[in-house]
XYZ file of C-alpha atoms in Angstrom:
703
model
C 55.469 122.578 42.694
C 59.128 123.795 42.352
C 60.339 127.251 41.697
C 63.866 127.899 40.546
C 65.512 130.884 39.427
C 68.448 131.107 36.499
C 71.070 133.906 35.995
C 72.725 134.263 32.728
C 71.659 130.514 31.941
C 73.464 129.150 35.434
C 71.351 127.417 37.973
C 72.257 129.415 41.015
C 69.302 128.900 43.277
C 66.690 126.222 43.725
C 63.287 126.296 45.884
C 60.891 123.683 45.524
C 57.413 123.307 46.485
C 54.715 120.919 45.941
C 51.312 122.193 45.705
C 48.436 120.357 47.997
C 46.096 118.881 46.053
C 43.237 118.950 48.655
C 41.558 121.035 51.141
C 42.295 124.712 51.385
C 45.367 124.045 48.931
C 43.891 126.174 46.163
C 43.389 129.208 48.240
C 46.763 130.518 48.030
C 49.474 130.264 45.559
C 53.278 130.854 46.348
C 54.476 134.027 44.670
C 56.749 133.039 41.548
C 59.424 135.380 43.163
C 59.888 132.895 46.033
C 62.828 131.566 44.853
C 64.830 134.630 44.415
C 67.318 135.595 47.323
C 67.616 131.961 48.781
C 70.993 130.532 49.358
C 72.417 128.685 46.795
C 72.314 124.877 46.746
C 74.758 123.357 49.042
C 76.168 119.759 48.128
C 73.523 119.380 45.456
C 73.676 115.537 44.601
C 76.143 114.760 47.099
C 75.889 111.209 48.343
C 73.467 110.815 51.523
C 72.433 107.513 52.947
C 68.830 106.950 52.839
C 68.276 106.817 56.538
C 69.659 110.032 57.314
C 68.119 112.722 59.774
C 66.400 115.358 57.711
C 66.114 118.965 59.313
C 63.239 121.055 58.481
C 63.099 124.691 59.435
C 59.712 125.366 61.007
C 60.774 128.991 61.642
C 63.743 131.216 60.798
C 65.352 134.162 59.401
C 66.449 132.141 56.117
C 66.264 134.658 53.647
C 63.341 136.612 51.742
C 62.191 133.779 50.216
C 61.124 132.373 53.380
C 58.242 134.109 55.219
C 58.082 131.994 58.514
C 59.294 133.982 61.244
C 58.771 133.802 65.081
C 59.476 135.706 68.047
C 58.818 133.121 70.280
C 57.527 129.321 69.960
C 55.398 127.437 72.371
C 56.350 123.536 72.528
C 54.450 121.055 74.149
C 54.222 117.578 74.755
C 52.097 114.532 76.303
C 55.539 113.452 78.197
C 58.195 115.452 79.875
C 60.372 117.953 77.862
C 63.886 117.435 78.281
C 66.958 119.882 76.338
C 70.378 119.549 76.032
C 73.180 121.678 74.402
C 73.956 120.160 70.988
C 77.718 119.731 72.083
C 77.242 118.301 75.621
C 76.154 115.112 76.844
C 73.367 114.441 79.008
C 69.551 116.073 79.042
C 68.375 118.619 81.493
C 64.928 117.868 82.422
C 62.577 121.128 82.038
C 60.020 118.994 84.158
C 56.926 120.280 82.508
C 55.219 118.984 79.425
C 54.882 122.822 77.902
C 57.590 125.553 77.729
C 58.272 128.903 75.944
C 61.240 129.780 74.116
C 62.389 133.185 72.748
C 65.713 134.963 71.862
C 67.525 137.024 74.526
C 68.063 140.320 73.213
C 67.308 143.956 73.736
C 63.935 144.853 75.404
C 61.947 147.227 77.083
C 61.203 146.672 80.552
C 58.018 148.844 80.889
C 56.635 147.955 84.719
C 57.184 146.079 87.649
C 54.554 145.799 90.507
C 53.144 143.646 93.014
C 49.516 144.545 91.720
C 48.742 142.072 88.985
C 46.084 143.939 87.318
C 47.934 146.820 86.921
C 50.503 144.972 85.098
C 48.046 143.103 82.968
C 46.781 146.782 81.988
C 50.329 147.594 80.980
C 50.997 144.435 78.883
C 47.387 144.907 77.087
C 48.552 148.549 76.216
C 52.048 147.321 75.123
C 50.730 144.322 73.079
C 48.267 146.599 71.068
C 51.529 147.652 69.232
C 54.108 145.262 69.769
C 55.046 141.676 71.046
C 54.983 141.716 75.070
C 54.874 139.223 77.794
C 54.548 139.356 81.688
C 56.770 137.347 83.835
C 56.599 136.588 87.750
C 59.472 137.686 89.855
C 59.927 136.607 93.532
C 60.998 139.672 95.622
C 61.304 139.859 99.456
C 58.826 136.886 100.095
C 56.115 138.394 97.591
C 55.569 138.171 93.724
C 56.150 141.077 91.565
C 54.724 141.003 87.989
C 57.346 142.596 85.142
C 56.116 143.505 81.954
C 58.695 143.447 78.940
C 58.208 144.821 75.205
C 60.250 143.540 72.183
C 62.916 142.202 71.444
C 64.981 144.688 69.399
C 68.226 143.849 67.458
C 69.925 146.643 68.961
C 70.292 149.002 72.057
C 69.311 151.897 69.771
C 66.250 150.316 68.652
C 65.231 149.501 72.061
C 65.823 152.913 73.320
C 63.706 154.355 70.213
C 61.273 151.982 71.445
C 61.206 153.162 75.214
C 61.114 156.644 73.890
C 57.967 156.232 71.985
C 56.229 154.224 75.114
C 57.419 157.293 76.956
C 55.339 159.748 74.468
C 52.376 157.612 74.721
C 50.004 159.340 77.301
C 48.277 156.265 77.916
C 51.306 154.205 78.710
C 52.735 157.138 80.545
C 49.601 156.923 82.881
C 49.740 153.054 83.498
C 53.201 153.187 84.182
C 53.321 156.446 86.470
C 55.925 156.044 89.471
C 57.684 153.422 87.665
C 61.021 154.166 85.583
C 60.797 152.108 82.641
C 64.231 151.193 81.136
C 66.206 149.416 78.506
C 66.866 145.856 79.367
C 69.592 144.049 77.415
C 71.938 140.787 77.014
C 74.778 142.032 79.479
C 75.217 140.011 82.657
C 77.730 139.138 85.277
C 77.872 135.617 85.822
C 77.485 134.828 90.027
C 78.502 131.591 90.452
C 77.867 128.293 89.385
C 75.652 125.906 91.757
C 75.431 122.250 92.279
C 71.611 122.114 92.206
C 68.485 124.500 91.093
C 67.583 125.053 94.524
C 70.944 126.468 95.540
C 71.141 128.733 92.278
C 67.394 129.813 92.977
C 68.638 131.047 96.616
C 71.395 132.964 94.855
C 69.016 134.528 92.561
C 66.514 135.236 95.318
C 69.197 137.362 97.204
C 69.818 139.219 94.169
C 66.284 140.158 93.523
C 65.685 140.852 96.976
C 68.321 143.768 96.568
C 66.544 144.742 93.303
C 69.223 143.453 90.788
C 67.363 141.670 87.649
C 69.052 137.994 88.413
C 67.954 134.576 86.530
C 68.955 131.180 86.925
C 70.570 129.815 83.615
C 71.479 126.666 82.380
C 75.169 126.807 80.790
C 77.396 124.136 78.524
C 80.875 123.707 79.272
C 83.504 121.374 79.060
C 80.992 119.032 77.345
C 78.599 119.162 80.449
C 75.613 121.297 81.707
C 75.963 123.467 84.532
C 73.506 125.675 86.603
C 74.567 129.412 87.337
C 73.210 132.496 87.983
C 73.254 135.665 85.816
C 72.718 139.190 86.994
C 72.450 142.496 85.518
C 70.347 142.142 82.312
C 71.781 145.644 81.266
C 70.981 147.762 78.428
C 74.727 148.472 77.976
C 78.203 147.530 79.354
C 78.157 151.009 80.968
C 75.325 150.227 82.886
C 76.263 146.447 83.660
C 79.880 147.897 84.970
C 78.016 149.983 87.547
C 76.102 146.604 88.911
C 78.977 144.568 89.978
C 79.547 146.117 93.687
C 75.925 145.660 94.207
C 76.009 142.279 93.237
C 79.189 141.334 95.555
C 77.524 142.977 98.439
C 74.420 140.975 97.782
C 76.256 137.583 97.548
C 79.367 138.094 99.381
C 81.940 135.685 98.952
C 80.678 134.596 95.658
C 83.010 134.967 92.583
C 81.468 137.649 90.184
C 82.988 137.531 86.715
C 82.251 138.094 83.011
C 79.869 135.734 81.233
C 82.148 133.229 79.167
C 79.484 130.824 78.097
C 78.989 130.374 74.271
C 75.298 129.671 75.154
C 72.814 129.440 77.804
C 69.077 129.067 78.606
C 67.820 131.780 80.817
C 64.970 130.529 83.185
C 61.734 132.763 84.101
C 58.147 131.985 84.765
C 55.708 133.541 82.089
C 52.254 134.594 83.536
C 49.880 134.267 81.155
C 46.855 135.810 82.773
C 45.047 132.143 83.089
C 48.161 130.639 84.335
C 51.743 130.234 84.115
C 54.382 128.855 81.462
C 57.993 128.069 81.927
C 59.845 130.329 79.732
C 63.169 130.147 78.400
C 65.375 132.764 76.499
C 68.071 131.572 74.327
C 71.589 133.241 74.650
C 74.500 132.964 72.363
C 75.221 130.831 69.740
C 74.731 127.630 71.025
C 71.920 125.293 69.649
C 69.616 123.612 71.860
C 67.804 120.259 71.296
C 64.613 119.723 72.988
C 63.413 116.111 73.081
C 60.268 114.049 74.980
C 59.635 110.785 76.046
C 56.578 110.682 74.236
C 56.313 110.494 70.392
C 55.753 114.265 69.420
C 56.041 117.484 70.072
C 53.333 120.247 69.499
C 54.271 123.624 68.209
C 51.417 126.172 69.307
C 52.549 128.967 66.570
C 52.794 126.244 63.773
C 48.906 125.734 63.735
C 49.202 123.655 66.862
C 50.607 120.807 64.478
C 52.841 117.877 66.544
C 55.743 116.708 64.987
C 58.070 113.213 65.303
C 61.981 113.819 66.382
C 63.305 116.630 68.181
C 63.196 120.140 67.799
C 66.308 122.579 67.892
C 66.335 126.007 68.971
C 68.955 128.507 68.119
C 69.793 132.218 67.143
C 70.237 132.392 63.158
C 70.738 135.623 61.454
C 69.948 137.384 64.738
C 66.254 135.907 64.866
C 64.943 132.513 66.783
C 65.195 129.425 64.531
C 63.337 126.470 65.203
C 64.243 123.326 63.142
C 62.795 120.011 63.514
C 65.102 117.031 63.059
C 63.815 113.390 62.360
C 64.461 110.273 60.137
C 64.374 110.965 56.660
C 61.509 107.885 56.043
C 59.402 109.536 58.746
C 59.863 112.631 57.421
C 58.565 111.429 53.899
C 55.474 109.752 55.358
C 53.924 113.321 56.390
C 55.447 114.906 52.940
C 53.272 112.181 50.910
C 50.532 112.449 53.106
C 50.421 116.561 52.656
C 51.442 116.424 48.910
C 48.422 114.138 47.387
C 45.168 112.207 48.529
C 46.215 109.162 50.650
C 43.149 107.351 49.099
C 44.824 107.565 45.553
C 46.046 104.700 43.533
C 48.957 103.008 45.184
C 51.328 103.417 42.475
C 50.853 107.403 42.692
C 51.575 107.248 46.225
C 54.761 105.334 45.594
C 56.036 107.380 42.962
C 55.392 110.656 44.889
C 57.347 108.695 47.640
C 60.173 108.379 45.380
C 60.225 111.840 43.992
C 59.762 113.358 47.228
C 63.002 111.435 48.780
C 64.970 112.262 45.554
C 63.993 115.956 45.830
C 65.036 116.210 49.804
C 68.284 114.296 49.377
C 69.525 116.471 46.453
C 68.879 119.501 48.520
C 71.988 119.085 50.624
C 72.548 121.950 53.374
C 70.287 124.395 51.185
C 69.023 126.423 54.048
C 72.368 126.748 56.163
C 70.867 125.296 59.348
C 68.286 123.179 57.471
C 67.892 121.050 54.477
C 64.169 122.299 53.535
C 61.614 124.421 54.862
C 58.139 123.120 55.931
C 56.233 124.792 53.223
C 55.846 124.460 49.605
C 58.715 126.179 49.313
C 60.572 123.008 49.711
C 57.595 120.248 50.259
C 54.481 120.402 52.226
C 55.356 119.084 55.706
C 52.503 118.996 58.200
C 53.764 116.578 61.036
C 51.579 113.494 61.945
C 48.242 115.050 60.925
C 49.098 113.964 57.622
C 50.697 110.656 58.402
C 48.325 107.843 57.085
C 48.746 104.005 57.065
C 48.439 104.013 53.082
C 51.034 106.429 52.820
C 53.267 104.829 55.394
C 53.144 101.689 53.319
C 54.059 103.569 49.898
C 57.175 105.139 51.513
C 58.314 101.645 53.499
C 57.890 99.663 50.116
C 60.119 102.218 48.101
C 62.466 102.859 50.988
C 66.005 104.202 49.864
C 64.735 104.354 46.143
C 65.799 107.492 44.242
C 65.799 108.888 41.092
C 69.323 109.509 39.279
C 70.811 110.462 35.991
C 74.435 109.820 34.988
C 75.037 108.665 38.697
C 73.876 111.611 40.434
C 70.835 112.316 42.323
C 68.210 114.512 39.728
C 66.479 117.441 41.598
C 63.195 115.628 41.125
C 60.760 118.739 41.375
C 56.854 118.203 40.707
C 53.682 120.039 40.692
C 50.221 119.780 41.417
C 48.310 119.944 37.871
C 50.303 120.474 34.483
C 47.035 121.384 32.695
C 47.210 118.550 30.237
C 51.090 119.098 29.099
C 53.979 119.440 31.629
C 56.522 122.340 30.840
C 60.214 122.392 29.780
C 62.437 124.274 32.157
C 63.218 126.983 29.644
C 59.536 128.272 29.440
C 59.592 128.589 32.962
C 62.974 129.521 34.415
C 64.722 130.108 31.419
C 67.239 127.375 32.068
C 67.226 123.798 31.181
C 66.810 120.229 32.842
C 67.786 117.238 30.753
C 65.165 115.088 32.204
C 62.264 118.001 31.783
C 60.573 117.597 28.471
C 56.938 118.827 27.479
C 54.855 115.686 27.748
C 51.103 114.875 27.613
C 49.835 114.586 30.984
C 46.284 112.901 32.198
C 45.456 115.828 34.678
C 41.688 115.849 33.748
C 40.894 114.411 36.897
C 41.050 117.415 38.887
C 37.523 118.454 37.065
C 35.610 115.258 38.292
C 33.010 116.111 40.768
C 33.107 119.724 40.149
C 29.950 121.824 39.932
C 29.161 123.429 36.680
C 29.008 127.477 36.524
C 26.910 129.332 34.319
C 28.350 132.623 33.006
C 25.339 134.871 33.271
C 24.328 138.548 32.158
C 21.858 140.660 34.555
C 19.456 142.965 33.069
C 21.616 146.092 34.435
C 24.735 144.619 32.219
C 26.521 143.052 35.219
C 28.359 139.759 34.614
C 29.186 136.679 36.770
C 29.261 133.321 37.559
C 26.612 131.412 39.280
C 26.595 127.819 40.710
C 24.280 125.228 38.852
C 22.633 123.970 42.180
C 21.475 127.320 42.895
C 19.106 128.092 40.042
C 16.661 126.456 37.653
C 16.891 126.843 33.667
C 13.672 127.753 31.893
C 12.238 125.062 29.817
C 12.865 127.124 26.353
C 15.218 129.846 25.082
C 14.676 133.538 24.523
C 14.600 135.165 21.029
C 18.659 135.335 20.674
C 18.723 131.508 21.666
C 19.925 131.955 24.969
C 18.918 129.796 28.076
C 17.379 131.694 30.958
C 18.649 130.514 34.639
C 16.440 131.897 37.726
C 17.473 131.750 41.095
C 15.901 129.280 43.527
C 16.339 131.389 46.691
C 16.737 135.293 47.644
C 20.050 136.663 48.155
C 21.613 134.261 45.337
C 25.182 135.719 44.692
C 26.902 136.062 41.499
C 30.510 135.526 41.549
C 33.118 137.048 39.367
C 34.531 133.733 38.539
C 33.442 130.093 38.933
C 34.530 129.603 42.265
C 33.753 130.677 46.009
C 36.739 132.321 47.327
C 36.837 134.193 50.766
C 39.038 136.941 49.192
C 36.691 137.803 46.428
C 33.298 138.892 47.321
C 29.763 138.644 44.769
C 29.537 141.321 42.268
C 25.556 140.912 42.865
C 23.191 139.456 45.284
C 19.719 138.673 43.087
C 16.197 137.701 44.133
C 14.568 134.514 43.622
C 13.459 134.210 39.940
C 15.614 137.150 38.660
C 16.201 136.750 34.888
C 19.647 135.796 34.402
C 20.805 134.949 30.736
C 23.230 132.079 30.371
C 25.897 133.060 27.831
C 28.388 130.227 28.261
C 28.760 126.922 31.067
C 32.071 125.819 32.384
C 33.228 123.635 35.338
C 34.252 125.447 38.705
C 37.689 126.476 38.859
C 40.104 123.843 39.639
C 43.349 122.508 39.360
C 43.164 121.477 35.787
C 41.063 124.748 34.363
C 40.480 127.848 36.113
C 39.236 131.685 35.260
C 40.743 134.682 37.056
C 39.401 138.460 36.406
C 37.806 140.403 35.320
C 40.247 143.049 35.863
C 40.066 146.561 34.676
C 42.686 148.097 32.566
C 43.627 150.190 35.192
C 43.916 147.422 37.612
C 46.244 145.303 35.376
C 48.208 148.406 34.580
C 48.847 148.712 38.498
C 49.834 145.094 38.849
C 52.385 145.519 35.987
C 53.865 148.897 37.396
C 53.732 147.538 40.846
C 55.407 144.276 40.086
C 58.090 144.949 37.188
C 60.195 147.642 36.284
C 58.235 147.991 33.010
C 57.611 151.655 31.608
C 54.246 152.078 29.945
C 52.789 155.269 28.875
C 49.170 156.146 29.021
C 46.358 154.173 29.741
C 46.587 150.243 28.841
C 44.985 149.265 25.566
C 46.226 146.100 24.714
C 47.617 143.178 26.638
C 48.763 140.062 24.461
C 50.720 137.050 24.893
C 53.226 137.377 22.224
C 55.257 133.853 22.676
C 54.730 130.631 23.872
C 56.856 127.929 25.122
C 56.836 124.312 23.787
C 54.071 123.232 26.103
C 51.773 126.391 25.262
C 52.649 128.327 28.253
C 53.192 132.135 28.140
C 56.644 133.239 27.702
C 56.327 136.465 26.504
C 53.609 139.272 27.185
C 53.163 142.772 25.918
C 51.228 145.740 27.215
C 50.722 148.350 24.509
C 53.184 146.446 22.629
C 55.987 146.654 25.208
C 57.272 143.574 26.648
C 56.226 143.281 30.383
C 59.734 142.669 31.874
C 60.242 139.710 34.143
C 63.399 137.706 35.467
C 61.942 134.571 34.419
C 58.568 133.602 32.633
C 56.926 131.794 35.580
C 56.868 135.421 37.561
C 54.030 136.196 35.369
C 51.799 134.303 37.937
C 52.603 136.686 40.378
C 52.521 139.732 38.159
C 48.904 139.276 37.380
C 47.734 138.635 40.886
C 48.821 135.039 41.719
C 47.753 133.040 38.644
C 47.719 129.282 39.074
C 49.937 128.521 36.156
C 51.504 130.442 32.702
C 49.267 128.336 30.490
C 46.486 130.817 29.929
C 44.875 132.912 27.256
C 44.047 136.667 28.068
C 40.320 137.796 26.819
C 39.547 141.431 26.551
C 36.119 142.227 26.750
C 36.329 145.194 24.438
C 37.723 142.760 21.460
C 35.688 140.658 19.041
C 35.747 139.517 15.696
C 32.716 139.521 13.116
C 32.276 136.792 10.434
C 31.820 138.317 7.070
C 29.427 137.124 4.221
C 32.735 136.061 2.696
C 33.646 133.455 5.584
C 36.342 135.772 6.613
C 36.842 136.998 10.200
C 37.377 140.645 10.580
C 38.764 141.879 13.947
C 36.751 144.663 16.183
C 37.482 146.610 19.256
C 35.616 148.920 21.357
C 31.817 149.955 20.890
C 32.127 153.430 20.211
C 30.498 154.312 16.649
C 30.011 150.780 16.246
C 26.298 149.319 15.091
C 25.028 145.609 14.935
C 22.718 144.969 11.930
C 20.333 142.435 12.395
C 19.040 139.560 9.807
C 16.103 141.903 8.806
C 18.393 144.674 7.795
C 17.928 147.023 10.870
C 20.529 148.325 13.133
C 21.401 149.467 16.416
C 24.155 151.222 17.989
C 26.585 149.031 20.480
C 26.156 150.026 23.876
C 27.488 148.863 27.295
C 26.131 145.312 28.079
C 25.725 144.205 24.106
C 25.916 140.454 24.121
C 27.870 138.848 21.134
C 27.487 135.405 20.134
C 30.447 133.388 18.844
C 29.889 130.532 16.227
C 29.452 127.904 18.972
C 26.515 129.741 20.577
C 28.410 131.343 23.381
C 28.077 134.661 24.466
C 29.717 137.457 26.171
C 29.218 141.078 26.906
C 31.169 144.228 25.443
C 31.664 147.232 27.340
C 33.194 150.624 26.661
C 35.569 150.094 29.651
C 38.324 147.251 28.761
C 38.128 144.459 31.224
C 40.800 141.601 30.857
C 39.849 137.978 31.728
C 42.730 135.288 32.503
C 41.333 131.714 31.302
C 43.873 129.005 31.991
C 44.898 125.421 32.864
C 47.284 123.945 35.197
C 48.230 124.660 38.754
C 51.873 125.231 39.275
C 55.067 125.553 37.237
C 54.258 122.301 35.194
C 57.872 121.133 35.345
C 58.601 117.132 36.161
C 55.729 114.925 37.626
C 52.279 116.027 37.722
C 50.630 114.676 41.036
C 47.120 114.858 39.142
C 48.737 113.202 36.138
C 50.243 110.711 38.160
C 46.718 109.639 39.399
C 45.657 109.464 35.914
C 48.380 107.185 34.688
C 48.044 104.988 37.839
C 44.030 104.830 36.958
C 45.346 103.686 33.710
C 47.338 100.816 35.103
C 50.860 102.158 35.180
C 53.264 101.262 38.162
C 55.112 103.819 40.187
C 58.575 103.234 38.082
C 56.818 103.582 34.910
C 54.850 106.776 36.131
C 58.376 108.104 37.254
C 59.861 107.410 33.973
C 57.304 108.935 32.311
C 57.469 112.396 33.710
C 61.354 112.157 34.482
C 63.340 111.275 31.276
C 66.478 109.168 31.097
C 66.629 108.340 34.676
C 67.374 105.031 36.824
C 65.430 104.185 39.759
C 68.383 103.147 42.022
C 68.262 101.675 45.694
C 70.824 103.515 47.917
């Protein structure tokens, strides 16, 4: 799925995301506002060779539209890790299969002691409120353990954090006898050395003199050098006071200001159960990490492994991790993450071409990367999504892209169009010449899904129960309804027809409890879904917290005032007042993360009565209303009253207004529907026919 924002009818920023169709993909939905605040597309549509390297940001401060930030990353491989400056030749072997990286910045040095247990107690306390770690320091023939907390962007922020720690009675007790200080990225360079052993000897001499010192790898004149940096002072003033002490500890060594554009500062982190090499990234230099094995694992990215190399740098004052690899290798993972690998070959090929076209269109969109690894761009999960069927689909379409008027199109796609694809104008307010409202065979998403019964309990509660946990009575009640009875005790009645971790049951009932079946629906899926019910107060809070719309008094009405060509909601009114959004697709975020904007809004207080003349009269609320039976008797409407429509389906009326969203589709609906592509492939369409079905007036071109 792709999200895009228009301003004054001009395309100003693009973010794309294709939603997964399997696994836990339906458990969360990207916020519709995710497109806002990103950098404008750079080099959009510019010619790029098909075998180019693609840069995927796994972590970084890339704007408010990107959520993946990390203070540290842990990289490992089955082979030996090597690192190099991107501007230098040659590799620097790390010598281990695992290493941890963070930015060198301002921190609070809380504690140092030979007593490891004491240091671990300080570390545990610090980690309760902040990021913290412990390193080993060799001093005077013994191992000391130092605890650092942070990092912080400025000395002032670190100083404030230090004051907070000092005000913490427990921390004050744990660090008694040690003066915690602000540590910062201020160093003297105390010589360069021909070997790691020589540098370590100089570093140890400084450590023995109680001067903070590290062995570092720096780049200069196109080559790597080993140096020693001393100080780690919180300010330049504090650093100046250390120079004489450094010269005394290392007589004859030239002590000078640090001039390197970048460095890796070496230390050994103690994890409590072992040690790991730790490197702090200093300066603006970019560092490339590679391995002699096939992949590198990123612990903080769900332990996934990735081909290619990893680039570490400081970007917008935060740690950035970019995976760089060949385009076609990237696509094997993307296609495997976007659709099921056992789908028809034609749908796999269509996805490969669309994904290739999309990523090449992006240019240098994210500054240091072409795309991110989430559905904000395209789902990219590394080796875990690679399969032979997908690899064959990518290889068989290698270099093929979609173009219009000699330029790459932004081949965005979505999970399920709900039976009809959208025009850009009804989603983002702009236009895409190749995107037209088109029928889409998306119903396959319902295949194999359970039926759920919409049921009423004796106490007036209503909800959904899955067909396999109840039995239906042989007959019907006097009103013509079927009766369902739970097979076991503690059967859950759900607020909507799906089991979701973020929505608990509305009731848990005993075996044989009488449940009135008012309707039968499919389990919520990518094609059809139900969300709610929400109280009028809950909906009003949604609107007021997510928009600038001003609504006086309680929410009495919520209606869809306008729809686009595909039937998607483009204007919604609350109490007759338009709900203000920057573009229609943002309604998804406003109303709690709806799967799409192709929906109806059902109010539990509204109903229609069919008169003897065949005309329907609208009714609202139950106060003072009566129902007249066929024998002329009447009864006042009350909470829990069940009304039946012309098709025999029922629902419950209540005095309190509740709103239910019933919709179709998953995603914005523009471009190729992934489920629709499968539907067309099942009908015999080849991949070129599928692509041209969804992307109008385009050419399939070999680049």
